[in-house]
CSV table of C-alpha atoms in Angstrom, one decimal:
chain,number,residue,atom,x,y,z
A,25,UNK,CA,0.0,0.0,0.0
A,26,UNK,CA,1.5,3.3,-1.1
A,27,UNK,CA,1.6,6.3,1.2
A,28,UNK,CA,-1.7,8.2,1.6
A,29,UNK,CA,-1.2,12.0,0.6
A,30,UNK,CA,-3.5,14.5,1.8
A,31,UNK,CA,-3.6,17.9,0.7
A,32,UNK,CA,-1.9,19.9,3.2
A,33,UNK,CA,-2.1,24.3,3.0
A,34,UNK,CA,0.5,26.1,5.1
A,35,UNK,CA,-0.3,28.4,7.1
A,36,UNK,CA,3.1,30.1,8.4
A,37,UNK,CA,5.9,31.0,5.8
A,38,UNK,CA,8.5,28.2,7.7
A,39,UNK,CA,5.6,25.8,6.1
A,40,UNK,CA,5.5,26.5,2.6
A,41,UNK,CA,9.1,26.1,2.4
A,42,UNK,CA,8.8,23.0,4.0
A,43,UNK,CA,6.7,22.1,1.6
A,44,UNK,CA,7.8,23.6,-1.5
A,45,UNK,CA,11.2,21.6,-0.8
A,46,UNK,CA,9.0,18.3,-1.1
A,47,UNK,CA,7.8,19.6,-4.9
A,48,UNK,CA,9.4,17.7,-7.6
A,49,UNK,CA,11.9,19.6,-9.2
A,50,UNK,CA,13.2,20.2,-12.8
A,51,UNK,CA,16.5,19.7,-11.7
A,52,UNK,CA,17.6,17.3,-9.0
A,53,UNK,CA,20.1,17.2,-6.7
A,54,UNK,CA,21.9,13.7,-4.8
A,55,UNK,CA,19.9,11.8,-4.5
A,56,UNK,CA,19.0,10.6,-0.2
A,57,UNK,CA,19.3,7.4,1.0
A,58,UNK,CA,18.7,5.7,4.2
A,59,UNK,CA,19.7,2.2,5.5
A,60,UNK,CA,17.9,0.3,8.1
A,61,UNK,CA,17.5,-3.1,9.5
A,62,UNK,CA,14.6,-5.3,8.8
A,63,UNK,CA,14.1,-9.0,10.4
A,64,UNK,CA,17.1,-10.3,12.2
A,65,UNK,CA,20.2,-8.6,10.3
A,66,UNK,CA,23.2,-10.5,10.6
A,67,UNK,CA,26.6,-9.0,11.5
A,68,UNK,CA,28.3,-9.3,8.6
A,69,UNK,CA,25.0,-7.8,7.2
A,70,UNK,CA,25.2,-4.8,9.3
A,71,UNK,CA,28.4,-4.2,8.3
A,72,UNK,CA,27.9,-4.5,5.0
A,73,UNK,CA,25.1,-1.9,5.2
A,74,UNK,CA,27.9,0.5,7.8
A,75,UNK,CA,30.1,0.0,4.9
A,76,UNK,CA,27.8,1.5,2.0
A,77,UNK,CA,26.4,4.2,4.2
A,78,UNK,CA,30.2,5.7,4.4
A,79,UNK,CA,30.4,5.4,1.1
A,80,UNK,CA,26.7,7.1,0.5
A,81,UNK,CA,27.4,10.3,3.1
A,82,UNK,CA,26.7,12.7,3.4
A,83,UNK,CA,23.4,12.3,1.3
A,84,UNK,CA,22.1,9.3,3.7
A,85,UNK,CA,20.8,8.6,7.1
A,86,UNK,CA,21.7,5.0,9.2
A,87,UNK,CA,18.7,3.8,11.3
A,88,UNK,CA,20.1,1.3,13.4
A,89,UNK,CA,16.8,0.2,15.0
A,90,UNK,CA,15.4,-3.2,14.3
A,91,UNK,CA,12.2,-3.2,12.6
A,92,UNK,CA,10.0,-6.7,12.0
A,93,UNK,CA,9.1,-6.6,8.3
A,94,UNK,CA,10.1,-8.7,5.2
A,95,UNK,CA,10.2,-5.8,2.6
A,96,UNK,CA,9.0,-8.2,-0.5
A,97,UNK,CA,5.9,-8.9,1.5
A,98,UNK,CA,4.9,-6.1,3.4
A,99,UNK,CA,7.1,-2.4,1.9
A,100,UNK,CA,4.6,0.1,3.7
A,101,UNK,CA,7.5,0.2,6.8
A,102,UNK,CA,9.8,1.5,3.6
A,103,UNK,CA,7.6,3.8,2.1
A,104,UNK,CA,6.7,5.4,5.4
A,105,UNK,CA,10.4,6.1,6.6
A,106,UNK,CA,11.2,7.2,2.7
A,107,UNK,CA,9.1,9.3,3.1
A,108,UNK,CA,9.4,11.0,6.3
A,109,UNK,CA,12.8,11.1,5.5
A,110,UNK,CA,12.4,12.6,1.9
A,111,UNK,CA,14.8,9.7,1.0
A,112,UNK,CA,14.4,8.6,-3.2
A,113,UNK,CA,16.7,5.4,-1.8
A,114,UNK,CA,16.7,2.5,0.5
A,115,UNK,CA,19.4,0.2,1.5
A,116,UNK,CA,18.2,-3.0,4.5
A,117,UNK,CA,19.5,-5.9,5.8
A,118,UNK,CA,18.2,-8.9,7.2
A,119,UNK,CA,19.3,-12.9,8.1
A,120,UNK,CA,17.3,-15.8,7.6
A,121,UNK,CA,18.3,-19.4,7.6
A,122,UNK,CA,16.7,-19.4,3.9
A,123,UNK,CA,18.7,-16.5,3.2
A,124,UNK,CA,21.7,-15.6,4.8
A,125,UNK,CA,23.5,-12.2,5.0
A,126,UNK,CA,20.8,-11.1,2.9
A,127,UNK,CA,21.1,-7.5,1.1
A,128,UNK,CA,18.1,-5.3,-0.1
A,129,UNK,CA,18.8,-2.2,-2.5
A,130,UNK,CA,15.6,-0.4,-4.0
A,131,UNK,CA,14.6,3.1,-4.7
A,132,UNK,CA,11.3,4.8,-4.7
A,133,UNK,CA,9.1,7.0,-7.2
A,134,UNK,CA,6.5,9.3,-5.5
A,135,UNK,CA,6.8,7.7,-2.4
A,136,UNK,CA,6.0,4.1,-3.7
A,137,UNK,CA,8.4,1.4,-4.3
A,138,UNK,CA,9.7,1.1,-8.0
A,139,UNK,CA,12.5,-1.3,-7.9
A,140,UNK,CA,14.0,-3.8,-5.4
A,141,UNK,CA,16.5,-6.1,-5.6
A,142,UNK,CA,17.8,-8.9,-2.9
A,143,UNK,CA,21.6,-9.6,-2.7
A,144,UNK,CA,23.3,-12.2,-0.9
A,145,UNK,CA,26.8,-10.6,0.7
A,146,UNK,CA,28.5,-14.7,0.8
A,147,UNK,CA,32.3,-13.0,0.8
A,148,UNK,CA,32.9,-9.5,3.2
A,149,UNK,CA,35.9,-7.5,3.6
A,150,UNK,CA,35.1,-4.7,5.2
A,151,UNK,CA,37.0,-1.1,5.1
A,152,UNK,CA,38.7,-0.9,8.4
A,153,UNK,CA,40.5,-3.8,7.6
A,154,UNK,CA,42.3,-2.3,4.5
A,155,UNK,CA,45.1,-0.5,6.5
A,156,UNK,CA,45.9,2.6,4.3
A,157,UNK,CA,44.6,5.8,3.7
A,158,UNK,CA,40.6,6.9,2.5
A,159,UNK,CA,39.0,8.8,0.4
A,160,UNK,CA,37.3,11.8,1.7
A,161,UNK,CA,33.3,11.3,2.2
A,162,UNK,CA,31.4,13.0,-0.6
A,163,UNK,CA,34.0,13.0,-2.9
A,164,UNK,CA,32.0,11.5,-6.3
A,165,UNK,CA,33.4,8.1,-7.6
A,166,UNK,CA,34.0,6.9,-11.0
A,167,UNK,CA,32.1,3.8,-11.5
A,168,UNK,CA,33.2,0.7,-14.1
A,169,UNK,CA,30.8,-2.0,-14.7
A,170,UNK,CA,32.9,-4.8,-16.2
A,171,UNK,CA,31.3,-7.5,-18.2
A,172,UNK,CA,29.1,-8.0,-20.9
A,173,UNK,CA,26.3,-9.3,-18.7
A,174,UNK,CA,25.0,-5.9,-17.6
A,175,UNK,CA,23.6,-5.0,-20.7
A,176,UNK,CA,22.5,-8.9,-21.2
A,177,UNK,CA,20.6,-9.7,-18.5
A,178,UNK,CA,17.6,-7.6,-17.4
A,179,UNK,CA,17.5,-8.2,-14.2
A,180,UNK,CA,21.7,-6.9,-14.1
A,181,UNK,CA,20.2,-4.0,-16.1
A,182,UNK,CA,18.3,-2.6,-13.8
A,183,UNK,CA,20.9,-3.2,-11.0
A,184,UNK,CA,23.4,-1.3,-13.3
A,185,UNK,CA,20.7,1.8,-12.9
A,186,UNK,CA,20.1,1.0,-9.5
A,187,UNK,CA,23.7,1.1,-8.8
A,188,UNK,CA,24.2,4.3,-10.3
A,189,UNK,CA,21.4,6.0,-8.7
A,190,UNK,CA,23.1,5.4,-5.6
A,191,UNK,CA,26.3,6.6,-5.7
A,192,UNK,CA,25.8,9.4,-8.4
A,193,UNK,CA,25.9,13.0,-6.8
A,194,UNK,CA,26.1,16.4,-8.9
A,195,UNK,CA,26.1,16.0,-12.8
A,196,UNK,CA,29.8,17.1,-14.1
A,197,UNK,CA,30.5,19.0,-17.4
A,198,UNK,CA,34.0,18.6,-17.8
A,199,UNK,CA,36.6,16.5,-16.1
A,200,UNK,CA,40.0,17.2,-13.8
A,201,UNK,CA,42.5,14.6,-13.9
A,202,UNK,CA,43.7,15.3,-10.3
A,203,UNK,CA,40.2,15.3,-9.3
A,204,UNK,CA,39.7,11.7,-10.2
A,205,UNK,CA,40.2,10.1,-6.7
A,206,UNK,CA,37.9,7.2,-6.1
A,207,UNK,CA,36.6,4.8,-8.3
A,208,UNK,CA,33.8,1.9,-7.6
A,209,UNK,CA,34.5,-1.7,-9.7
A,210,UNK,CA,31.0,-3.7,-10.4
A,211,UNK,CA,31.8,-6.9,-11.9
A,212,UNK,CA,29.5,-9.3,-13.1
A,213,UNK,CA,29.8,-13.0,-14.1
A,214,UNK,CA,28.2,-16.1,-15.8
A,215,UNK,CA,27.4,-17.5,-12.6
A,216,UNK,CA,25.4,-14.7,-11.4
A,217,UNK,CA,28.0,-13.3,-9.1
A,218,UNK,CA,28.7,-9.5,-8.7
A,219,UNK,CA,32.1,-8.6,-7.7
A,220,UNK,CA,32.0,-5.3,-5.5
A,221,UNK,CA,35.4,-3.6,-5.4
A,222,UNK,CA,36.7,0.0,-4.4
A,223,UNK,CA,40.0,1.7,-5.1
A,224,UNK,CA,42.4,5.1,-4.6
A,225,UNK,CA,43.3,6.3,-7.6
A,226,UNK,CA,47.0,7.4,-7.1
A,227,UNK,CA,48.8,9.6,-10.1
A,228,UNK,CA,52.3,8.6,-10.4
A,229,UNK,CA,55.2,10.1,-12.2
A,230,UNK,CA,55.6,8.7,-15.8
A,231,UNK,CA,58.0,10.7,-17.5
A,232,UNK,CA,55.7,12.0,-19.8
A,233,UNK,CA,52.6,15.0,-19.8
A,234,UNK,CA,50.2,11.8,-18.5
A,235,UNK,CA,50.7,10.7,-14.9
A,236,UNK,CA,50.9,6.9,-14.3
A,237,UNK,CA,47.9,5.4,-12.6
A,238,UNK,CA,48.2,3.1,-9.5
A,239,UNK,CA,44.9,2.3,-8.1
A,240,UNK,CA,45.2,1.2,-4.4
A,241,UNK,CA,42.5,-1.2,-2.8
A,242,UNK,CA,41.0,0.8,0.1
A,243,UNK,CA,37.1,-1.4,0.9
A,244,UNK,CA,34.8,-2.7,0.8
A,245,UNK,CA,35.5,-5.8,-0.7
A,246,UNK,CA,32.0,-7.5,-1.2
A,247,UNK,CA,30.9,-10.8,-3.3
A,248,UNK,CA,27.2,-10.3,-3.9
A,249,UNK,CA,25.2,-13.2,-5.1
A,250,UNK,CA,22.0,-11.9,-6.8
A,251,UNK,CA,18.7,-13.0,-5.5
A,252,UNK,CA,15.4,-12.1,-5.8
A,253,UNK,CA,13.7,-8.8,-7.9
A,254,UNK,CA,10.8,-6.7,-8.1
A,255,UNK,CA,10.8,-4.7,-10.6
A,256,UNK,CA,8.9,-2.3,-11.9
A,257,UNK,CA,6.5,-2.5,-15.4
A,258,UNK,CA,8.3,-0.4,-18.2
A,259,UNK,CA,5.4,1.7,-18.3
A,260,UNK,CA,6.2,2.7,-14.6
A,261,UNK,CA,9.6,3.1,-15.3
A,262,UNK,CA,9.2,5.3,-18.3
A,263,UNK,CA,7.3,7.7,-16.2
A,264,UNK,CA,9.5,7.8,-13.3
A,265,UNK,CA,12.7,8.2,-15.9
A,266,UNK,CA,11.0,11.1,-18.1
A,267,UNK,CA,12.6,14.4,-18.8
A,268,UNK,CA,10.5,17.4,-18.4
A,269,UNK,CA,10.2,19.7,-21.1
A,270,UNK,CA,12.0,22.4,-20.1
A,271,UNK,CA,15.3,20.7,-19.9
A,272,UNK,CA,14.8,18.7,-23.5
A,273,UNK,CA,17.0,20.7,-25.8
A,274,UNK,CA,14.6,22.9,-28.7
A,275,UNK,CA,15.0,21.3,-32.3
A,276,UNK,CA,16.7,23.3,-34.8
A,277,UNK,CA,14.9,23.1,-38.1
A,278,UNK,CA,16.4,23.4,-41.3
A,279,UNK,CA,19.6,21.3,-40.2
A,280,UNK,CA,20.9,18.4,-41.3
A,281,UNK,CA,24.1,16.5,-41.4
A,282,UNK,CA,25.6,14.8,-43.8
A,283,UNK,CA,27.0,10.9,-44.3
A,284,UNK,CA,30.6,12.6,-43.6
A,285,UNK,CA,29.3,14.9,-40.4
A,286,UNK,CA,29.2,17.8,-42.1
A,287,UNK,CA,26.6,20.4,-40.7
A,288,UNK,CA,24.5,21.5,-43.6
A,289,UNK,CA,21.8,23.9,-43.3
A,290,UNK,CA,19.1,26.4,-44.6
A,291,UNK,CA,19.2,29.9,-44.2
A,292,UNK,CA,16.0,31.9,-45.4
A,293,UNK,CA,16.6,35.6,-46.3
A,294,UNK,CA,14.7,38.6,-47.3
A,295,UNK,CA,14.4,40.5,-50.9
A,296,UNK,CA,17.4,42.2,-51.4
A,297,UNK,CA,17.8,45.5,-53.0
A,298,UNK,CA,20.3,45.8,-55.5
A,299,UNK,CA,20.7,49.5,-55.8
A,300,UNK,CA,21.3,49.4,-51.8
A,301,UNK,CA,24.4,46.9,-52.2
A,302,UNK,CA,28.0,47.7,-51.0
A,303,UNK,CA,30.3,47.2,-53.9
A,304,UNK,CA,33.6,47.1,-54.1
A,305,UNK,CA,35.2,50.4,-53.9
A,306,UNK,CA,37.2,51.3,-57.2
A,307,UNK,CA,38.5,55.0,-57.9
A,308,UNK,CA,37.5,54.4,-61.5
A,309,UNK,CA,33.8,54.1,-60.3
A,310,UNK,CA,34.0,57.5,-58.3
A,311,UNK,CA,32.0,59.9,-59.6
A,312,UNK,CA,33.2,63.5,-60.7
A,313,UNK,CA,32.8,66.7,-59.4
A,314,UNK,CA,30.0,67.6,-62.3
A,315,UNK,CA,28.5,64.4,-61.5
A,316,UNK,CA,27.5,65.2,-57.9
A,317,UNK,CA,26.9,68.9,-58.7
A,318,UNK,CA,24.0,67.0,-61.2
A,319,UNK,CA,22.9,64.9,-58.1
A,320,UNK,CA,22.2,67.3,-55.8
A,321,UNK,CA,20.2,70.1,-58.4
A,322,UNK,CA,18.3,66.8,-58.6
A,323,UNK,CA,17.4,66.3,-55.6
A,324,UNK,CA,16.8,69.9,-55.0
A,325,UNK,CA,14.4,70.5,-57.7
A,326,UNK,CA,12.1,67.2,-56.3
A,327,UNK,CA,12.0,69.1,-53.2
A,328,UNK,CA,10.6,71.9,-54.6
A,329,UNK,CA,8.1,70.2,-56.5
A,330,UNK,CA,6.9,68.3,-53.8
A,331,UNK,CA,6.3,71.3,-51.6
A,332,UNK,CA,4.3,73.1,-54.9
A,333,UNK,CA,2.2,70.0,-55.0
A,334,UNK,CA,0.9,70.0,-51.0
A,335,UNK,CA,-2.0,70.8,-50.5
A,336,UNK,CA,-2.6,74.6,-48.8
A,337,UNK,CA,-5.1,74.7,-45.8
């Protein structure tokens, strides 16, 4: 069951802005996230879940309170705290016997659940135990997904998304190679395992304009083993991924490109006049002294015949 929303008018100036913050907007910022524990979390699934909220700050919140609900049967718990919290993202844990060390990564779309996916963490390494130095928190990763079978498999397609939702931040235009500091490995294989790796990116000398690139193992080190899925219909997720119009670049008619890239185009003008047109200058088209003393008894001579034929009040 989806949230109920009831109309709500502010009545002090704190509470419009309270709720004009909740309004979708055009352009979006990080997304939030918030992690909780659901059923009987494990340890290793707690940490597992510690481990991807420090990767996640500052844009998330850890509830460590237990709460009794099995998401896939019962999501109102999710959509509830999603939306108290104003969170578009939702990371819980959970143990069973049936499902050990169990891993649940879903997002929401006007406060109901779109997409939720059940991982199995069966190999943990977590990030205290890699003895060197961090990243800073917020700084925004580069993410590889190696492997053919994200673009495959639809279920992998959807975690690719899902993946990406959660650890993009602000969108970048341009790119600083000193800036690149982080970066977030995703690797998938035939037997449905999803390899989870993170690494420091550290620039070494090369000899040459390009710096050498080391890349340092800093956690969490994570074997996920996917599970179950709810996912939404592609009509639902055609909605919640449309563009609004204001953001969709205008079309620009008349222009076409060629088989070679070539930009070709139309360009409509007015009627030219031809008397009006500046030719090339030429001392041999000057005119002479008699010449301009012709023009301007010309132009004197329609002056005065215009006045003789206005009319007289």
């Amino acid at each position: 069951m989806g949230v109920i929303q009831r109309i709500k008018k502010p009545t002090t100036r704190k509470g419009k802005k309270v709720l004009l913050s909740k309004e979708p907007k055009a352009i979006e910022g990080p997304k939030q996230c918030i992690f909780l524990q659901a059923r009987n979390p494990s340890e290793q699934a707690r940490n597992v879940l510690k481990d991807m909220y420090n990767l996640k700050k500052p844009d998330a919140a850890y509830l460590s309170r237990k709460n009794d609900f099995v998401p896939f049967e019962d999501a109102s718990v999710v959509e509830k705290l999603c939306y108290k919290k104003e969170a578009a993202l939702f990371g819980i844990s959970s143990h069973s016997k049936k499902r050990p060390h169990n891993i649940i990564l879903g997002r929401t779309f006007n406060y109901n659940i779109l997409d939720m996916i059940e991982l199995g963490a069966d190999k943990f390494k977590a990030m205290s135990e890699f003895h060197n130095m961090k990243v800073l928190a917020g700084t925004k990763p580069c993410l590889l997904f190696n492997g053919p079978a994200w673009d495959l498999n639809q279920d992998l397609k959807r975690l690719k998304s899902l993946f990406t939702d959660f650890f993009y931040r602000e969108k970048v235009e341009t790119i600083r190679l000193q800036g690149l500091e982080h970066v977030l490995s995703f690797t998938s294989t035939q037997d449905g395992t999803i390899y989870v790796r993170s690494y420091r990116i550290l620039l070494k000398k090369s000899g040459q304009r390009t710096p050498r690139i080391e890349l340092e193992e800093i956690g969490p080190s994570i074997d996920f083993k996917l599970r179950r899925t709810k996912l939404a219909s592609d009509d639902l997720y055609k909605e919640a991924c449309k563009v609004p119009r204001e953001l969709k670049p205008l079309p620009k008619k008349n222009i076409s490109t060629d088989a070679f890239g070539t930009k070709m185009g139309r360009v409509h003008m007015g009627r030219q006049d031809i008397n009006r047109l500046q030719t090339r200058k030429m001392k041999g088209l000057k005119k002479s002294a008699e010449e301009k003393k012709q023009m301007l008894l010309k132009k004197k001579m329609a002056k005065k015949e215009a006045k003789k034929t206005q009319p007289v009040n």
